[in-house]
Amino acid sequence: MHRLLARQIARATRASGELDVGALIELVDGAYAEADVERARSDRAMLLTCEEMDALHDELRILALTDPLTGLPNRSSFADSALRAVGRANRGENLAVLLIDLDRFKTINDSLGHAMGDALLCEVAERLRGVLRREDVVARIGGDEFAILQLGCDDPSGAEDLARRLVQALVLPYFIRGYELTVGASVGVATACGADNAPDALLLDADRALYRAKNEGRCTWRMHGIERAYPSEHLGSTSVRLRKAIS
Amino acid sequence: MIVSESLWNQAAGWDARLGEIGTDAQLVMYFGSRDALRACSPYEVLRSRFPAATIVGCSGTRTIVGSAIEEDVVAVATLTFERTSVRLARALVGAPSESYAAGMELGAALRADDLVAAIVLADGLLVDGSALASGMNRALGARPLIVGGMASDPRDYTEALVGANASPQSGTIAVVGLYGSSLLVAHGRASGWDAFGPRRRVTRSQGNVVFELDGKPAYDLYERYLGEELKSRAASDGVVIPLQIASPERPDATLVRAPLAVDDGPASMTFAGHVPEGWIARLMRGSSDRLILGAGDAARHAHLADDAGAGDTFAFVVSCAGRHQVMGQRTEEELDVVGSELGAATTRLGFYSFGEIAPLETGACEVHNQTITITSFREAAA
């Protein structure tokens, strides 16, 4: 600062060699004002950039937990939700996990292209939202795989009822870009009971039930741990129907 | 090499040193405010004194004389080489669109195997510095060293003057070629500005006008960060948050772009250099302390070792007018640190510019903003 002051004194010194004190004070005040402006500008920039970075961080967090195609939570988000839900189940609340796999979805992609397949997945996501309660969680956890956490369900029959309604809803025809598409859905259900449930074990149970549903005719559901006669009538076609819609 | 310095000011006229300088100087460079250049007719005076010299000069918002910043002077450096030859190429442009062709033409005129350095002075208002640099790069390649600056005015943006063996006038580009293996050159460039905040993609731009960053109006971003200051400063004195830009392929080779003007209909920001679409941009902030440290970095790179060569050393200093705007009364401190690094024996002259011409890491020259560029010249011992 002494160099600055020396320069200010030189500037405030008249040709006669006499120091103009008023001019010097003005220069010193000016230097302080410049420093204040610099600091204020820097503070404002940092404040705004912190706000902006916070907003971007939130945006990234949402993106990291969301399936970009359907807007549903993704596998990672579902795992978090499952962990919390199982904690509640272990404290006595009922919980069911439902895994859904579309039947022969690949045929849609292969025959009509990925854009049509993507559009169908979005429609499926909408139907799932329509069937579920607000407190249930639905996520897209793979290409044509969806998972549901049914929280506070009454008992296994409540979960089975939901599975049946899902299969019925998803098998109805879809009208997309001039095409009528029909696909089925297989559902595997596992319910949490008792106090020592683990999310991975529940998912594995639901996956085994889904495997049975696939093997035993598709377009149907199976409950893990329950061996009984399931309805034999078809809830819908187990093959994919592609048909140009007639307007 | 012999380097001499002299000054003109309104009160005292030309100082006595001018009359003492040998008349066989090959290169004379002068810098001053636009008003001072008009008042003292430097070309006519210098031509009569140095009949064989290449005489070039330009106007700046302020003039650098050693560690001092002068407003109403003309500062002159005369360089008398022993074994270095000097050649001048010049062009006159009527519009920025002619700049690339002018750069090609000037580069071609000076091209030679022993061309060591080219010093460029160009009208900072009528010449598109980025296009000029591209043209020169095309003609000369990554070698030789191309340095210089865009002439400026007192921020009324009406007329910037450049002289090239003629009285200074607007629209002029002067390029001095320095030839021969005896010439030692060291160059440094630094900004001292710090990038902050998120990286943004330039999604819509045209030349030096930026419309969108990340698909959103660039104007809105600046308005958010500068508030009311945006319009008030833009109208009179430029804007103080530059952009750091870099090609996605070369993210380490960054450039600084200073905003020159804002327009709210259609919303856009105009910068003192091209901002290509697809490049990555970040906002920058400057503090006097960091800018002064940056000047020290530039000077260290521009320092010629004391035992290299013989004779005098000349340092050509070009600093951005925007740096003065940020540092205010402390601006001379950047020249103090340059002096400390280069040593008191080095003659330092230059100007505050509307763009600094200096090489990128690739060797190709570009127009920079908000930087200080220093180039030292000395001849090797015989």
Short mmCIF file of N, CA and C in Angstrom, two decimals, chain A residues 141 143 167 206 235:
data_model
loop_
_atom_site.label_atom_id
_atom_site.label_comp_id
_atom_site.label_asym_id
_atom_site.label_seq_id
_atom_site.Cartn_x
_atom_site.Cartn_y
_atom_site.Cartn_z
N ILE A 141 -36.59 -50.39 -13.64
CA ILE A 141 -35.29 -50.88 -13.17
C ILE A 141 -34.49 -51.56 -14.28
N GLY A 143 -34.63 -52.48 -18.98
CA GLY A 143 -35.21 -52.15 -20.29
C GLY A 143 -36.72 -52.18 -20.26
N VAL A 167 -51.76 -56.67 -14.28
CA VAL A 167 -51.75 -57.51 -15.49
C VAL A 167 -52.91 -57.11 -16.39
N ALA A 206 -39.21 -62.04 -5.16
CA ALA A 206 -40.11 -61.50 -6.20
C ALA A 206 -39.63 -61.94 -7.58
N LEU A 235 -55.72 -63.83 -19.18
CA LEU A 235 -56.10 -62.44 -18.91
C LEU A 235 -55.87 -61.59 -20.15
#
